[in-house]
Coordinates of C-alpha atoms and ligand atoms in Angstrom, one line a residue:
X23 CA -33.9 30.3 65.9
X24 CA -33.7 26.5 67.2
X25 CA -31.0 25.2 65.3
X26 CA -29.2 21.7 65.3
X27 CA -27.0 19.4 64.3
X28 CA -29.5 18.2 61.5
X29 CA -30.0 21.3 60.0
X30 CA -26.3 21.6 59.3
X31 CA -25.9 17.9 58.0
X32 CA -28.9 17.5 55.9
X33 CA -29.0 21.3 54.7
X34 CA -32.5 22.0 55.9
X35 CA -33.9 25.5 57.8
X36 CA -35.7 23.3 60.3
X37 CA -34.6 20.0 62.0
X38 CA -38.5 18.5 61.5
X39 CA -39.2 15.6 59.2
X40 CA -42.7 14.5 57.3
X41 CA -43.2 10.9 58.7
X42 CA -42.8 8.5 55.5
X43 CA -46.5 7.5 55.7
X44 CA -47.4 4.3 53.2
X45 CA -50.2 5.4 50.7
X46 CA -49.4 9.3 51.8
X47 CA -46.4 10.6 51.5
X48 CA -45.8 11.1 47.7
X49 CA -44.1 13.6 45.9
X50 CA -46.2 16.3 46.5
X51 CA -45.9 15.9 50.3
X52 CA -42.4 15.6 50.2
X53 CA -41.8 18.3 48.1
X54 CA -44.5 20.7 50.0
X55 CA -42.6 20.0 53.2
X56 CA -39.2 20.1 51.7
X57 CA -39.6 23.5 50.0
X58 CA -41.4 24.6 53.4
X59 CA -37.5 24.0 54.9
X60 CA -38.0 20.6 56.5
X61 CA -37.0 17.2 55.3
X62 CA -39.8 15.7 52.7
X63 CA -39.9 12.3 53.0
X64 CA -41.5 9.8 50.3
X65 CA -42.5 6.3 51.2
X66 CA -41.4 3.6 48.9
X67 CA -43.8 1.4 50.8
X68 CA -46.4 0.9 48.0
X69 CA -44.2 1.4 45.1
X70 CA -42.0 -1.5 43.2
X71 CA -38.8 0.2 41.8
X72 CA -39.7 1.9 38.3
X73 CA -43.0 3.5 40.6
X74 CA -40.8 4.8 43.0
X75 CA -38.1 6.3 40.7
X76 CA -40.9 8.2 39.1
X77 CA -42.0 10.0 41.9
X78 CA -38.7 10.4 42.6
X79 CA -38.0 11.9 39.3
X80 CA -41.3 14.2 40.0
X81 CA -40.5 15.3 43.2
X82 CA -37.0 16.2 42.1
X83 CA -39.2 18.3 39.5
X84 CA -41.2 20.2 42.4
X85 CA -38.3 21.3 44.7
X86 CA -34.5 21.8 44.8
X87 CA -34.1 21.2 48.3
X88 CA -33.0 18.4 49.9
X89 CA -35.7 15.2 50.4
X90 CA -35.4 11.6 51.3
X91 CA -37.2 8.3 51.0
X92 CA -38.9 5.8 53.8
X93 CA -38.1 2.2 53.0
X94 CA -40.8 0.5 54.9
X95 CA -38.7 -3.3 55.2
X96 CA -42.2 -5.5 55.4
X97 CA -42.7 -4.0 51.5
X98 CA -42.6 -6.9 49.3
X99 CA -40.8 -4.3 46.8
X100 CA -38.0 -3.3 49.9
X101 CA -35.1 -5.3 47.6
X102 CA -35.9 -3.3 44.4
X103 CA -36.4 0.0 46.0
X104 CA -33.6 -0.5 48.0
X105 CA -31.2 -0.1 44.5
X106 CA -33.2 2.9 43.2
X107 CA -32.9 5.1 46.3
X108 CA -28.9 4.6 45.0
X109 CA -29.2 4.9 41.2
X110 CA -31.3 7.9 42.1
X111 CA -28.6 10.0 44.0
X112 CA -31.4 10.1 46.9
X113 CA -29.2 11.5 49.6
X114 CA -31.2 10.4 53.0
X115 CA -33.0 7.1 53.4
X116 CA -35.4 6.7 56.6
X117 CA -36.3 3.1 57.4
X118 CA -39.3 1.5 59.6
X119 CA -40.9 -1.9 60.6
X120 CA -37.9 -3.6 60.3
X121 CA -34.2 -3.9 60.5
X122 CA -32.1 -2.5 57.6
X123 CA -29.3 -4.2 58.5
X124 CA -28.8 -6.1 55.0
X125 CA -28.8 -2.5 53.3
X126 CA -26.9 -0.4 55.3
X127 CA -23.2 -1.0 53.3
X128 CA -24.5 -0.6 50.3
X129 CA -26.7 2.9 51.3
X130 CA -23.6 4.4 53.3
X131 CA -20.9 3.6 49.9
X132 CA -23.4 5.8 48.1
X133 CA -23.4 8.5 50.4
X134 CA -26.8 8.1 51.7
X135 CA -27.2 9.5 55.3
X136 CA -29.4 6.3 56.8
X137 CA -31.5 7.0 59.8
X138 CA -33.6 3.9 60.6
X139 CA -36.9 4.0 62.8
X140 CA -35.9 2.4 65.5
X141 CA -38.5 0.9 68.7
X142 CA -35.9 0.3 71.3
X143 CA -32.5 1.3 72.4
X144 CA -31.1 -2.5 71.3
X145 CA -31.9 -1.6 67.9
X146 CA -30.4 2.2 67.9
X147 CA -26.9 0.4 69.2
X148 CA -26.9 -2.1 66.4
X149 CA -27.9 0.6 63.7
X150 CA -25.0 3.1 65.0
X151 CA -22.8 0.0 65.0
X152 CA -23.5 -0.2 61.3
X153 CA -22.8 3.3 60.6
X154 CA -26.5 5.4 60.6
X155 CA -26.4 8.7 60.3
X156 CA -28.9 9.6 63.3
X157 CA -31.8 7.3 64.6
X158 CA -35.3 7.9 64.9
X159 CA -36.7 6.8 68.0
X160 CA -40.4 6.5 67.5
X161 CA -42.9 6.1 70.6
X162 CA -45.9 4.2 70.2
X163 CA -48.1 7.3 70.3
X164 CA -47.9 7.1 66.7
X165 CA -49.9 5.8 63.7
X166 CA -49.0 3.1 61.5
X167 CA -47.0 0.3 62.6
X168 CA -46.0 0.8 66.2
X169 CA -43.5 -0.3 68.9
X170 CA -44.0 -0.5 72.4
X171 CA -42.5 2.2 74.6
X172 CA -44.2 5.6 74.3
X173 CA -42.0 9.0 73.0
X174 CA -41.6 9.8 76.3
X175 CA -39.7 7.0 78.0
X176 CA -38.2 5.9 74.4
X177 CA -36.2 9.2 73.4
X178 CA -34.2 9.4 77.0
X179 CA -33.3 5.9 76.7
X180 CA -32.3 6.1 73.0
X181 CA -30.5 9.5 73.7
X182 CA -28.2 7.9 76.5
X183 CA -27.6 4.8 74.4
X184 CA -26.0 6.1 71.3
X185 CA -23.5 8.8 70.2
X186 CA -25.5 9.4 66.9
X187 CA -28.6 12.1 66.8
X188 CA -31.6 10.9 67.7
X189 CA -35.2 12.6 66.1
X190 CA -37.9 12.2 67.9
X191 CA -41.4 10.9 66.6
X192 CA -44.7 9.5 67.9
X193 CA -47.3 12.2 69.7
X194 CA -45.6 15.4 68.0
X195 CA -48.3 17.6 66.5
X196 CA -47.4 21.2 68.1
X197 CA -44.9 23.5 69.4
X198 CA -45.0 22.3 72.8
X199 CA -44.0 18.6 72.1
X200 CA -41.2 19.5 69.8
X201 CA -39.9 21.5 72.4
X202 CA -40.9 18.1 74.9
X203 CA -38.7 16.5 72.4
X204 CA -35.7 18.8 72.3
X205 CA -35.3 18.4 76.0
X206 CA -35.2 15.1 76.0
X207 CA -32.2 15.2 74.1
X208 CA -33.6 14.8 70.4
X209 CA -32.2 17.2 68.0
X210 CA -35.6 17.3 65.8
X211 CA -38.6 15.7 65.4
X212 CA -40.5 13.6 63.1
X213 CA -43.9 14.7 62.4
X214 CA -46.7 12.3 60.5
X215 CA -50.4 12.7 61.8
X216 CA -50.3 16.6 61.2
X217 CA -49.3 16.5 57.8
X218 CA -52.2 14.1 56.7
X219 CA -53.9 17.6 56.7
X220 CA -51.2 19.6 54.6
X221 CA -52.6 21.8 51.8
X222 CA -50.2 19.4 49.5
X223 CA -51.4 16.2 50.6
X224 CA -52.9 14.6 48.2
X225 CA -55.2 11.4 50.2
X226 CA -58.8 11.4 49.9
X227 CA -60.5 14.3 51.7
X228 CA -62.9 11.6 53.6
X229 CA -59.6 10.6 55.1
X230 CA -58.7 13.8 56.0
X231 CA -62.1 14.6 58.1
X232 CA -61.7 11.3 59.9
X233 CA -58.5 12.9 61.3
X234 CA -60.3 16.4 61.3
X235 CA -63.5 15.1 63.4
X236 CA -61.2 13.0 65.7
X237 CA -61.2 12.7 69.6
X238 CA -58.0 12.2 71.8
X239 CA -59.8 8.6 72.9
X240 CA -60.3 7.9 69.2
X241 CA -57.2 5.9 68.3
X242 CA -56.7 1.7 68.7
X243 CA -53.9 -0.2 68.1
X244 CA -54.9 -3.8 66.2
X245 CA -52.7 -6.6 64.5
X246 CA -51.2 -7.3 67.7
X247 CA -51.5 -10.9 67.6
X248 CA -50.2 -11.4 63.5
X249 CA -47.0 -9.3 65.3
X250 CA -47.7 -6.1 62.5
X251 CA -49.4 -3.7 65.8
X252 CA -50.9 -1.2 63.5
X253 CA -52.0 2.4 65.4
X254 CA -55.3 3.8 63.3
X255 CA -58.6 5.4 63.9
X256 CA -61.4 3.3 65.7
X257 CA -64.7 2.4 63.3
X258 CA -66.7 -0.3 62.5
X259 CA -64.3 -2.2 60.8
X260 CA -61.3 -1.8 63.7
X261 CA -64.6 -3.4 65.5
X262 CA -64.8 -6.4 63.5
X263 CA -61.1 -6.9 62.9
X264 CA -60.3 -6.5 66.9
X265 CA -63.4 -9.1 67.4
X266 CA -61.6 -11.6 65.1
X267 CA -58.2 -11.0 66.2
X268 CA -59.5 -11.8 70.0
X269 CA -61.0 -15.1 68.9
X270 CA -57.9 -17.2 67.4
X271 CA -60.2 -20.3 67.9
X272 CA -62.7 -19.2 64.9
X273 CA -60.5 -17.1 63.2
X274 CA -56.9 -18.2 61.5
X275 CA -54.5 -16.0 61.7
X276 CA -54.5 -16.3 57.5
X277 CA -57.9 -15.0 57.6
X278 CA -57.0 -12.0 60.0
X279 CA -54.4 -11.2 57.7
X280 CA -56.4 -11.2 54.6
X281 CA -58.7 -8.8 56.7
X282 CA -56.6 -6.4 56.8
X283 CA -55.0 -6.6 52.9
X284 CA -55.7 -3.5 51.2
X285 CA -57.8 -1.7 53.8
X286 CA -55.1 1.1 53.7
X287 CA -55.1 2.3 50.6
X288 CA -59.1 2.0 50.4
X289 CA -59.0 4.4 53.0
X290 CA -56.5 6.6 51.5
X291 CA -56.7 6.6 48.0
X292 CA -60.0 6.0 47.5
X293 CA -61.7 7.6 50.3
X294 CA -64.0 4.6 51.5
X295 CA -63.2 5.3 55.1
X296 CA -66.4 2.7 56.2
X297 CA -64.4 -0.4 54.7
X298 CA -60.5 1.0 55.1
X299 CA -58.3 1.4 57.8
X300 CA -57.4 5.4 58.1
X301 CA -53.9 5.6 59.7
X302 CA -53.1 8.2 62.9
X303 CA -51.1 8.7 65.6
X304 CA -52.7 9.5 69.6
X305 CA -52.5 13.2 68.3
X306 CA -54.9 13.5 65.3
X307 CA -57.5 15.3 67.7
X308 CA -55.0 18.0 68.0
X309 CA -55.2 18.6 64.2
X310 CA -58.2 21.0 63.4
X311 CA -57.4 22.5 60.3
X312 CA -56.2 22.2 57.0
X313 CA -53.4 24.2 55.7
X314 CA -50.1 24.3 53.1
X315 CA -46.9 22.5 55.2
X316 CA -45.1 26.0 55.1
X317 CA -47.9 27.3 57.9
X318 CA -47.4 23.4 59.8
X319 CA -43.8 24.0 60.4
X320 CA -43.9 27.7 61.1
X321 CA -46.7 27.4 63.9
X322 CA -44.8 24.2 65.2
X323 CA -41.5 26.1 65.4
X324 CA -42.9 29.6 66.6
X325 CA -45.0 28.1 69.1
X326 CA -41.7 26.0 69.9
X327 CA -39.6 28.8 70.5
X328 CA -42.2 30.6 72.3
X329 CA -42.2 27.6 75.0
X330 CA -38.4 27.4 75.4
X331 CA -38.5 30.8 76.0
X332 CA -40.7 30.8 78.5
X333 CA -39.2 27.5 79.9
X334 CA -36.1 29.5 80.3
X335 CA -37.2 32.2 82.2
X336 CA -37.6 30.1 85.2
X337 CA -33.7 29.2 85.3
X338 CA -31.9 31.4 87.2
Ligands
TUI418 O1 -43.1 1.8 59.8 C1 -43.6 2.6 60.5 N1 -45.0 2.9 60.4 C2 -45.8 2.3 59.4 S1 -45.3 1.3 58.2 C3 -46.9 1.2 57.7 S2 -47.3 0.2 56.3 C4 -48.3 -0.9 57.0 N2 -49.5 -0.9 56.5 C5 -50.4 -1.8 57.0 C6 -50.0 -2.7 58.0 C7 -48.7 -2.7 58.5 C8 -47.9 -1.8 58.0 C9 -47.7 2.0 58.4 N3 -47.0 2.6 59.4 N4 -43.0 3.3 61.5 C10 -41.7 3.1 61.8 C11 -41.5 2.1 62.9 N5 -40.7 1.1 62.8 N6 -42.3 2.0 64.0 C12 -41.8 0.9 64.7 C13 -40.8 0.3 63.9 C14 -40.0 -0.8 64.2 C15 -40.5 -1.9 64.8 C16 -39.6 -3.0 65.0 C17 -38.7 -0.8 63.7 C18 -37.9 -1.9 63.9 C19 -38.3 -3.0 64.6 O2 -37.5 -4.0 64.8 C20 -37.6 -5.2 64.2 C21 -36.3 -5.9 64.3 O3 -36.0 -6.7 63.4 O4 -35.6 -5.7 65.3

């Protein structure tokens, strides 16, 4: 059984987290994922404080095992949530699209294990300086707000640069790239696009087709120019936003961010995937079916295990 470092530390059965995925990952994610023996992850991103100590509360109520929260640092509400993750007694804190740096003293006196997202191997340095727990090096196969380097060059680099564990996220849907990852020196893997499909997920089900019906070709990165590169899934209105966003001279960059207020959670929450953006990584044509995050991380890790073992067979 593929065992590390993080399983130990955080006192999970598998060293895979649920990516903390804005207008997704809510308590019944988190909870579905943690019971199912990875880490369940819930993302403060759209919440202000009292909205995110409630699901907190409520995911406390679904499982006993351990889960964390994503502090998404762009979040208007990042200052507010940033005190409830420590009132709450939430034991790991995951961060992305930003720099925690203004945080980190007052997470790591409460006993929060912090493991920031982290683009490039600059950042990972500065975040162990300041006392992370692990890093997550994320490559920008993924959805959501992206960096440059892919998973691939990115976990290497961050592995050699740091003497924290790194987890490994961005292009992970199956047993074969979380074995990729391990031998790139990760000691577990962050996993987002796949679990858009989980039984427990609770987003609109016209979200989940789009990632259901999606091709390997199907993904564009926009919001390159506003410096917010967002990863999602190409449709008429990553058309019009990519036309605007190419032609500064007609369109402010004011009105290219109003564009894209909102368009998220349309998608999400309210299923109108014509007029919303839907969110997912270079992977979501690997996901084909829907089912409870117990049968997610078993097929990742048995298929995982399957590949090492087979790896290993050809060392003599
Ligand atoms: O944060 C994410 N993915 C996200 S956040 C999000 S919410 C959103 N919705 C609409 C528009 C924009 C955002 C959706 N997906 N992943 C973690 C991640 N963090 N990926 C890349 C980074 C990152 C990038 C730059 C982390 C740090 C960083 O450095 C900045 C600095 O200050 O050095």
């Amino acid at each position: 059984m593929i065992s590390t470092v993080i399983n130990e530390e955080l006192k999970i059965k598998y060293p895979i987290f649920q990516g903390g995925m804005a207008w997704v990952a809510d308590a019944s994610l988190a909870a579905g994922v943690s019971n199912a023996g990875g880490l369940g992850l819930i993302a403060a991103m759209n919440s202000n404080g009292e909205q995110l100590r409630a699901e907190i509360k409520k995911c406390k109520e679904l499982t006993d095992k351990p889960f964390g929260v994503n502090i998404m640092l762009m979040s208007p509400f990042a200052d507010e949530v940033a005190d409830v993750v420590v009132e709450e007694g939430v034991k790991v804190v995951t961060t992305g699209a930003g720099n925690p740096g203004k945080y980190m003293d007052k997470w790591i006196q409460a006993g929060i294990k912090v493991i920031p997202v982290v683009p490039s191997t600059a950042l990972a340095r500065r975040m162990e300086k300041l006392g992370a727990f692990a890093v997550i090096a994320e490559g920008g196969e993924s959805g959501g707000h992206v960096g440059d380097l892919t998973t691939m060059a990115l976990v290497p680099q961050v592995v050699d640069a740091v003497n924290i564990p790194v987890i490994a996220a961005g292009g992970i849907a199956d047993g074969r790239q979380l074995a990729a990852c391990l031998m790139l020196g990760a000691v577990g893997v962050q996993v987002g696009t796949r679990f858009l499909v989980a039984k427990e997920c609770t987003i609109a089900q016209e979200y989940k087709d789009k990632i259901l019906k999606a091709k390997d070709i199907d993904t564009v990165v926009t919001g390159k120019r506003l410096g917010h590169p967002v990863r999602c899934i190409k449709s008429g209105y990553t058309r019009e936003y990519t036309k605007m966003e190419y032609d500064s001279s007609t369109y402010s960059d004011d009105e290219l961010e109003a564009k894209g207020a909102g368009v998220l959670r349309l998608a999400a929450r309210e299923g109108d995937v014509k007029n919303g953006c839907v969110l997912a990584g270079q992977v979501a044509s690997m996901v084909t079916k829907e089912e409870p995050a117990k049968d997610i991380i078993e097929d990742l890790f048995t298929k995982a295990e399957e590949v090492l073992g087979g790896a290993l067979k050809w060392v003599k």
